[in-house]
PDB file of C-alpha atoms in Angstrom:
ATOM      1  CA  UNK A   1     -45.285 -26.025  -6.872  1.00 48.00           C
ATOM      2  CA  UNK A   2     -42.317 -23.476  -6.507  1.00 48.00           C
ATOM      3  CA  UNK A   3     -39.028 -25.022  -4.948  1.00 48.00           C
ATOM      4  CA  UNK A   4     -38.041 -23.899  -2.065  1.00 50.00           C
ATOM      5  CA  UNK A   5     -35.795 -20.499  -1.316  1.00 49.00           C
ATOM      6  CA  UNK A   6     -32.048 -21.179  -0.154  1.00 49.00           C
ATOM      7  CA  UNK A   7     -32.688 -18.520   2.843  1.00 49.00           C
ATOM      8  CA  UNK A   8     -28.832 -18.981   4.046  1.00 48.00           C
ATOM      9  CA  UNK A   9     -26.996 -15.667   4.111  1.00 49.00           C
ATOM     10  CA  UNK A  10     -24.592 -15.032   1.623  1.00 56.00           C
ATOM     11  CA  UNK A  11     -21.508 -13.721   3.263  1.00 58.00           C
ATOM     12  CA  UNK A  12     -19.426 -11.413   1.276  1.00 60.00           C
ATOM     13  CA  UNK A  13     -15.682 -12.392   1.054  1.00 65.00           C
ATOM     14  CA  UNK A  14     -13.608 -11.059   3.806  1.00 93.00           C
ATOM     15  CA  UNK A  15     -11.732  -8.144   2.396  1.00 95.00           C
ATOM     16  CA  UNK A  16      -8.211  -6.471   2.973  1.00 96.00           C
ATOM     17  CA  UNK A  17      -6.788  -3.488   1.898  1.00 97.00           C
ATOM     18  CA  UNK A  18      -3.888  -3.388  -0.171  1.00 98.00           C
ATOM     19  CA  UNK A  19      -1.684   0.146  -0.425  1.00 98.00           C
ATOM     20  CA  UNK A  20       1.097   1.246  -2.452  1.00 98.00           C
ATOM     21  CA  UNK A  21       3.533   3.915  -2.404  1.00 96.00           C
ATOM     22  CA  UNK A  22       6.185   5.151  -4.346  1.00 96.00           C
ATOM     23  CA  UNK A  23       8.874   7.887  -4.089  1.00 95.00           C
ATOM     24  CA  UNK A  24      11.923   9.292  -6.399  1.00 95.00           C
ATOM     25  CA  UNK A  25      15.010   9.137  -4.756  1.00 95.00           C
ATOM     26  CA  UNK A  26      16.694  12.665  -4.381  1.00 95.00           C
ATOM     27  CA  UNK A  27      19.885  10.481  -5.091  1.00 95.00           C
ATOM     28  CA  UNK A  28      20.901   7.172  -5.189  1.00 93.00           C
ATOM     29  CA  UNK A  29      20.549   4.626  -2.804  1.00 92.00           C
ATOM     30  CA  UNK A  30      23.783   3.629  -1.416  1.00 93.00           C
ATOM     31  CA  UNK A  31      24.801   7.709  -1.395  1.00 95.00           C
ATOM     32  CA  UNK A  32      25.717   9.248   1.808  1.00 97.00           C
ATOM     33  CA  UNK A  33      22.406  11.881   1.015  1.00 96.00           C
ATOM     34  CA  UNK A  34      20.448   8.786   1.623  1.00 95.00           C
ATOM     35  CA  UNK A  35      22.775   6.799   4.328  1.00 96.00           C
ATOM     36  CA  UNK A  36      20.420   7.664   7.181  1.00 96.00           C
ATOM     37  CA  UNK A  37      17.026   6.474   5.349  1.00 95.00           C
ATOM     38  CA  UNK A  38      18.607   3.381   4.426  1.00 94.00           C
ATOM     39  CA  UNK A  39      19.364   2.747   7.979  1.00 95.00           C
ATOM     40  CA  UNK A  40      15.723   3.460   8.972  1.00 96.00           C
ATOM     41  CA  UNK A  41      14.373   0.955   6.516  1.00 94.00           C
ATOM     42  CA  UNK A  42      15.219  -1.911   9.160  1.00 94.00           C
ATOM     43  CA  UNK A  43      13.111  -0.451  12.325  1.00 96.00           C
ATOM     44  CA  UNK A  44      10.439   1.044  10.520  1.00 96.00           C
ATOM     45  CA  UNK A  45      10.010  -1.968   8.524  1.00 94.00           C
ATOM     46  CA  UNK A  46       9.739  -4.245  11.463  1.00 95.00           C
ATOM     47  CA  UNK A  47       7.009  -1.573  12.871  1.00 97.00           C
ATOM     48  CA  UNK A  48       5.261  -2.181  10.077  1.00 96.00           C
ATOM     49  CA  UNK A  49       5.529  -6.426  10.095  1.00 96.00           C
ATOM     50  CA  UNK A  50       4.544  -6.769  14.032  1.00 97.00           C
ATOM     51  CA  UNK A  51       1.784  -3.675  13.742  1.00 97.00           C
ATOM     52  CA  UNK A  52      -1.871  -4.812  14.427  1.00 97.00           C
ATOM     53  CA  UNK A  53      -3.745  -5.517  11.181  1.00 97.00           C
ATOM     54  CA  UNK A  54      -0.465  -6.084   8.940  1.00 97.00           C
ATOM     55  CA  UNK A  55      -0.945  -8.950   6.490  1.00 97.00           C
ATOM     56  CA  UNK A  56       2.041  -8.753   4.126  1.00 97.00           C
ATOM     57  CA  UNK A  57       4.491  -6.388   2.371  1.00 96.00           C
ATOM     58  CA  UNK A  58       6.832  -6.981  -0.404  1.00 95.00           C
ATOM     59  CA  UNK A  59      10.963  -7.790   0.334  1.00 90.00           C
ATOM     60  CA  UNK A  60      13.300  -7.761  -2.283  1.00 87.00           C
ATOM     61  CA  UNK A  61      14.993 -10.454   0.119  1.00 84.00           C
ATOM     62  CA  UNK A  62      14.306 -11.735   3.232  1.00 84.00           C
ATOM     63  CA  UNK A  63      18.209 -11.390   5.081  1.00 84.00           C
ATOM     64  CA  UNK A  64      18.778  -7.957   4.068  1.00 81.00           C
ATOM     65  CA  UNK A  65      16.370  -5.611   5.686  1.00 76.00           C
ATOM     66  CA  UNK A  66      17.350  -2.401   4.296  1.00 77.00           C
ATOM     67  CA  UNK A  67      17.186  -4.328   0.365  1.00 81.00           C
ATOM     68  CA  UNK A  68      15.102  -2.122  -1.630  1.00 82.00           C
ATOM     69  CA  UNK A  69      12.424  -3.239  -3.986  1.00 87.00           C
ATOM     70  CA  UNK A  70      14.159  -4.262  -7.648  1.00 83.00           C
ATOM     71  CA  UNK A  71      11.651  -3.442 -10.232  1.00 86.00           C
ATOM     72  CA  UNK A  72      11.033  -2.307 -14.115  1.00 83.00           C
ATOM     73  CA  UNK A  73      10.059   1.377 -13.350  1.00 84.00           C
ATOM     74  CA  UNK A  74      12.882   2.757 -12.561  1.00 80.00           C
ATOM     75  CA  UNK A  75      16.114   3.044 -11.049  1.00 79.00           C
ATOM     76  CA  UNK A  76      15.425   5.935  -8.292  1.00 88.00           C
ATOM     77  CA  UNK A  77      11.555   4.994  -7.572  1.00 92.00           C
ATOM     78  CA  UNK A  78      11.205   3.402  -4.250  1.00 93.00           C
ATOM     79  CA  UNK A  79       8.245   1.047  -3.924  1.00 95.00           C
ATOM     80  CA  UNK A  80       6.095   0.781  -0.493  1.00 94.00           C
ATOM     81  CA  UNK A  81       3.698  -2.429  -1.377  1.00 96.00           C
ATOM     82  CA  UNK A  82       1.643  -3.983   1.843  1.00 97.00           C
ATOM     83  CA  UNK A  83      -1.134  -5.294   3.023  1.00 98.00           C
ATOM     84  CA  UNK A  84      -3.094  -4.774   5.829  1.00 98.00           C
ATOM     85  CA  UNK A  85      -6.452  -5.791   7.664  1.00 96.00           C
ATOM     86  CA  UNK A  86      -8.364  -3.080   7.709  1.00 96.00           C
ATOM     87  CA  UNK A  87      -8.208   0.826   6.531  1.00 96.00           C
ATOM     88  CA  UNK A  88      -7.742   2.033  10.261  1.00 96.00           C
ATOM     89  CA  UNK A  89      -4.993  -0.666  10.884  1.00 97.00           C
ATOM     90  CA  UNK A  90      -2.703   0.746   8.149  1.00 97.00           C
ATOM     91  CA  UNK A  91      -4.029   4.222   9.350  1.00 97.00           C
ATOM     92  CA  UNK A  92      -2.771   3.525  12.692  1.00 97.00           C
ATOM     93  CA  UNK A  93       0.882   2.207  11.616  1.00 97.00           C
ATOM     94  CA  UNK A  94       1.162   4.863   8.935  1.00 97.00           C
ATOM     95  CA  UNK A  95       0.269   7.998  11.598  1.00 97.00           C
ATOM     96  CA  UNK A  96       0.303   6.622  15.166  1.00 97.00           C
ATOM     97  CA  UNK A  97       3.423   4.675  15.177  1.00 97.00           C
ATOM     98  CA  UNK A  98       7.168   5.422  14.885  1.00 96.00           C
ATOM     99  CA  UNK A  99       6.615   5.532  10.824  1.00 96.00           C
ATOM    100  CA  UNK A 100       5.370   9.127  11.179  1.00 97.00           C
ATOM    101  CA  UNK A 101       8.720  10.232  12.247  1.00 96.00           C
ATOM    102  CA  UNK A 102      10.115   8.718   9.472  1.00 96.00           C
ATOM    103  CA  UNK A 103       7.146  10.163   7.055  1.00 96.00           C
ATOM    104  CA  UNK A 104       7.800  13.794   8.231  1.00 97.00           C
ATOM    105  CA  UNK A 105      11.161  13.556   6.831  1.00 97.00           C
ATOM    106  CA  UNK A 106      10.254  12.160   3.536  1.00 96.00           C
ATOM    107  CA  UNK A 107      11.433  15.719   1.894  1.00 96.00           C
ATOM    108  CA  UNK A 108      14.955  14.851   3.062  1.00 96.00           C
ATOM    109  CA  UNK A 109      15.250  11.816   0.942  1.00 97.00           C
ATOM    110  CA  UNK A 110      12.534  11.888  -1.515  1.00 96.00           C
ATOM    111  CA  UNK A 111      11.552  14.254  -4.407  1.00 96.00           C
ATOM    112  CA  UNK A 112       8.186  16.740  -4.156  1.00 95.00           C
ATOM    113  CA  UNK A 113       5.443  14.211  -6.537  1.00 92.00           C
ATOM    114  CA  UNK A 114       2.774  16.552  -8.267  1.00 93.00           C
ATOM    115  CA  UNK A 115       0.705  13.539  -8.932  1.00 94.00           C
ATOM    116  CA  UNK A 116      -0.767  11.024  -6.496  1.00 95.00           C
ATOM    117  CA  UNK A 117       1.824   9.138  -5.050  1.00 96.00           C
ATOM    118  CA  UNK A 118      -0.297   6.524  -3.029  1.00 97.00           C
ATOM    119  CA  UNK A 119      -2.964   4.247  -4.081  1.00 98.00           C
ATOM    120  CA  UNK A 120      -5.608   1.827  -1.947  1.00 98.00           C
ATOM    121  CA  UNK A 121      -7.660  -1.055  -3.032  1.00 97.00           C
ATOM    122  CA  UNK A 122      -9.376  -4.118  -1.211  1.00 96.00           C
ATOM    123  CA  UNK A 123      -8.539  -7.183  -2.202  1.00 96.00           C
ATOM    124  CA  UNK A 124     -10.119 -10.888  -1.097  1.00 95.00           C
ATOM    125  CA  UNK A 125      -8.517 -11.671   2.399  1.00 95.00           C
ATOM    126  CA  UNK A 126      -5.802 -14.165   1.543  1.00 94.00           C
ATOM    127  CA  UNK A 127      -4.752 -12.743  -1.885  1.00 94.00           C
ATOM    128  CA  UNK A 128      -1.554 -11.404  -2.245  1.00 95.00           C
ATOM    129  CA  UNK A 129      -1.891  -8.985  -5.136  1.00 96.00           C
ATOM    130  CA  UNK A 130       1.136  -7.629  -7.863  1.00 96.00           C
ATOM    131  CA  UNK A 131       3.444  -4.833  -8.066  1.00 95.00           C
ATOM    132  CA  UNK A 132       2.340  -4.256 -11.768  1.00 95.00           C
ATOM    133  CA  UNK A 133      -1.669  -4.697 -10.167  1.00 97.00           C
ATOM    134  CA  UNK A 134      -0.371  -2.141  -7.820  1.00 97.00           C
ATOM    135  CA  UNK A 135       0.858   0.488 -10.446  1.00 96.00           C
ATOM    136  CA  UNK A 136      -2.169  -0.210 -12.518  1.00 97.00           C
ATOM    137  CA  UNK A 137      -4.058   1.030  -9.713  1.00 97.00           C
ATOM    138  CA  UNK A 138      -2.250   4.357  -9.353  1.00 97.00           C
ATOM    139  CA  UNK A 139      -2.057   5.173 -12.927  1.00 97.00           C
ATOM    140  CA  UNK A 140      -6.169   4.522 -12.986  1.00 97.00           C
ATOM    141  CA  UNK A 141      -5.942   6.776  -9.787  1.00 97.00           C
ATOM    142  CA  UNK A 142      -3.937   9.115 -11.663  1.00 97.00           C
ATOM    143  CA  UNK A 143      -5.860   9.396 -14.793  1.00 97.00           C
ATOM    144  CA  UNK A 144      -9.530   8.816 -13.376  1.00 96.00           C
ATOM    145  CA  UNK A 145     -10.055  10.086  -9.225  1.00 96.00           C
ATOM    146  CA  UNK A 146     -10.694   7.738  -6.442  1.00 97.00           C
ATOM    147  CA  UNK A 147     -13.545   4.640  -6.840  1.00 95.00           C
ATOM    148  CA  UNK A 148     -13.939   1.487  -5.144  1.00 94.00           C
ATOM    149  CA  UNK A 149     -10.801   0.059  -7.351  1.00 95.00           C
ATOM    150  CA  UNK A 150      -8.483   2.786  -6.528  1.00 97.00           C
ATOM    151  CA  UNK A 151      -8.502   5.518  -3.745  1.00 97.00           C
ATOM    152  CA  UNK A 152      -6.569   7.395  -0.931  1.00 96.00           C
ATOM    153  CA  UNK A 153      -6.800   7.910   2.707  1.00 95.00           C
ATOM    154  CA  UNK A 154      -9.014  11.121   1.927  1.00 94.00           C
ATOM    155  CA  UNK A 155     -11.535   9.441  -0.702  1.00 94.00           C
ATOM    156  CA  UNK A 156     -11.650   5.732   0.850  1.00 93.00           C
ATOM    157  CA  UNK A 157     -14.028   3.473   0.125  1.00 92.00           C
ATOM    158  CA  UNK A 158     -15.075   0.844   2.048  1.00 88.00           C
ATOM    159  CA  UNK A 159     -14.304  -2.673   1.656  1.00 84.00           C
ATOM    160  CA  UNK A 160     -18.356  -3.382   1.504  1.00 76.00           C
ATOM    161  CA  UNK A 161     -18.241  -1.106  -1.803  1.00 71.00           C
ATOM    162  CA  UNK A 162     -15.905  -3.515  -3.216  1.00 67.00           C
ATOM    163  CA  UNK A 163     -17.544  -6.609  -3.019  1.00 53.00           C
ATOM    164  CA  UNK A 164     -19.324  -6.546  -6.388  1.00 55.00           C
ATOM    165  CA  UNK A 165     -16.158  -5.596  -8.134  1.00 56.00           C
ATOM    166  CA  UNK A 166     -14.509  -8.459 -10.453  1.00 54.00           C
ATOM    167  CA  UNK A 167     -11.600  -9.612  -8.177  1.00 48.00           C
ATOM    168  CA  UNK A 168     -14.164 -10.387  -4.817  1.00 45.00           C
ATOM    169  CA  UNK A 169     -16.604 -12.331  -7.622  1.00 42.00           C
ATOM    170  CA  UNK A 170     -14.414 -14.206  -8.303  1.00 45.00           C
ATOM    171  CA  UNK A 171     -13.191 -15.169  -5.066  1.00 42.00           C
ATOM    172  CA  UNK A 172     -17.190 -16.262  -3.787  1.00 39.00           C
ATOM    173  CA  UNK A 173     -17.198 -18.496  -6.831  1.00 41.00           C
TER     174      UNK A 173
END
């Protein structure tokens, strides 16, 4: 006699998007070239923290708002790292809010990038992913197109598409 079938849906895991960005500096930080963007940092970042859909983004401190990101890859490379609900929720802060004034004057502060500058990738809802996951995922951007594991606003995936890869396995286990 066969067993019976476990007929209960399996739910995938809910998924969030993660995005990261990253920009050379036309100068340093604390030079008058780049006085005005530093002062910026503060509204736009609170935009970003009380925007529908936002999850997380990474400080470099938590009582200095315009602090930017310390990291290993290099002294004028400004890091963007967040994470947000849903693909139109980051959409919606990136191009409907007061970021896009911001955004439109990247070319004041930031060097032209000839090579993808922006990378997207779900992640399990409540996992909070690395900066070096992050650049892993734009250098496999770089080197290989847009997939499920790492694409752009204009090849996105959708979270569904991720749910077989490793990182969602291992969070229905």
């Amino acid at each position: 006699m066969l067993a019976p079938m476990n007929l209960a849906p399996t739910n995938p895991p809910a998924m969030h998007l993660a995005e990261l960005n990253i920009a050379h500096l036309r100068a340093p930080a604390d030079s008058p070239e780049l006085a005005e963007f530093i002062a910026l940092l503060e509204p736009v970042n609170a935009v970003a923290d009380t925007a529908p859909g936002f999850v997380w983004r990474l400080k470099e401190s938590e009582s200095d708002p315009t602090a930017l990101v310390v990291h290993d890859y290099g002294d004028h490379l400004v890091t963007n790292f967040s994470v947000w609900e849903s693909l139109e929720s980051l959409w919606n802060y990136a191009y409907r809010s007061e970021h896009l004034a911001v955004l439109r004057r990247r070319r004041e502060w930031f060097l032209r990038m000839a090579e993808p500058y922006m990378v997207m990738w779900w992640v399990p809802a409540g996992e909070i992913p690395t900066l070096a996951e992050g650049m892993r995922r734009l250098e496999r951007l770089r080197s290989e197109g847009p997939g499920p594991e790492a694409f752009t606003f204009k090849d996105a995936y959708d979270s569904s598409e991720a749910v077989s890869l490793p990182a969602a396995a291992a969070a229905r286990k």
